[in-house]
Amino acid sequence: DTVTGAGQHRLESFLHFHPALRCERMSEREFRLAAPSGVLLRLTVGPVGEVRWATAYYCPKFGTRLPNTALVLEHVGSLPAELTYMLERL
């Protein structure tokens, strides 16, 4: 995500995962994602921003909201700024 403009701002980029996906932190900016099908991915978060978990919801159908978590990349600083993620199949 690229945000243009000027001045100081707080930016947040949310990644929502399916509840069946297992997410394991490998390092400060790398995560291993495991799908029930056996597919493995490495998620690498770019150098800008702080990584944290947040309360989120999974909505499998209209009117149904289940508690879940989301990975958040947050940056407080001047614009322009770029928040990046990279997915690689393992």
mmCIF file of C-alpha atoms in Angstrom, residues 46-79:
data_model
loop_
_atom_site.group_PDB
_atom_site.id
_atom_site.type_symbol
_atom_site.label_atom_id
_atom_site.label_comp_id
_atom_site.label_asym_id
_atom_site.label_seq_id
_atom_site.Cartn_x
_atom_site.Cartn_y
_atom_site.Cartn_z
ATOM 1 C CA GLY A 46 8.349 -4.679 4.716
ATOM 2 C CA PRO A 47 10.735 -2.477 6.668
ATOM 3 C CA VAL A 48 8.265 0.352 7.378
ATOM 4 C CA GLY A 49 5.858 0.081 10.316
ATOM 5 C CA GLU A 50 5.349 -1.896 13.497
ATOM 6 C CA VAL A 51 3.693 -5.329 13.414
ATOM 7 C CA ARG A 52 0.961 -6.236 15.905
ATOM 8 C CA TRP A 53 -2.099 -8.470 16.278
ATOM 9 C CA ALA A 54 -5.600 -7.001 16.522
ATOM 10 C CA THR A 55 -9.059 -8.302 17.311
ATOM 11 C CA ALA A 56 -10.980 -8.937 14.111
ATOM 12 C CA TYR A 57 -13.881 -11.018 12.819
ATOM 13 C CA TYR A 58 -14.418 -13.790 10.321
ATOM 14 C CA CYS A 59 -17.772 -13.618 8.547
ATOM 15 C CA PRO A 60 -18.400 -16.943 6.784
ATOM 16 C CA LYS A 61 -21.870 -15.855 5.657
ATOM 17 C CA PHE A 62 -24.210 -12.889 5.863
ATOM 18 C CA GLY A 63 -25.276 -12.220 9.461
ATOM 19 C CA THR A 64 -22.591 -14.452 11.007
ATOM 20 C CA ARG A 65 -19.598 -12.837 12.713
ATOM 21 C CA LEU A 66 -17.019 -14.986 14.532
ATOM 22 C CA PRO A 67 -14.104 -13.643 16.618
ATOM 23 C CA ASN A 68 -10.749 -13.865 14.872
ATOM 24 C CA THR A 69 -7.441 -11.996 14.688
ATOM 25 C CA ALA A 70 -5.739 -9.879 12.042
ATOM 26 C CA LEU A 71 -2.130 -8.925 11.490
ATOM 27 C CA VAL A 72 -1.695 -5.140 11.475
ATOM 28 C CA LEU A 73 1.167 -3.117 10.054
ATOM 29 C CA GLU A 74 1.101 0.337 11.657
ATOM 30 C CA HIS A 75 3.237 3.337 10.738
ATOM 31 C CA VAL A 76 3.265 6.763 12.362
ATOM 32 C CA GLY A 77 5.244 9.307 10.404
ATOM 33 C CA SER A 78 5.408 11.591 7.435
ATOM 34 C CA LEU A 79 3.972 10.915 3.996
#
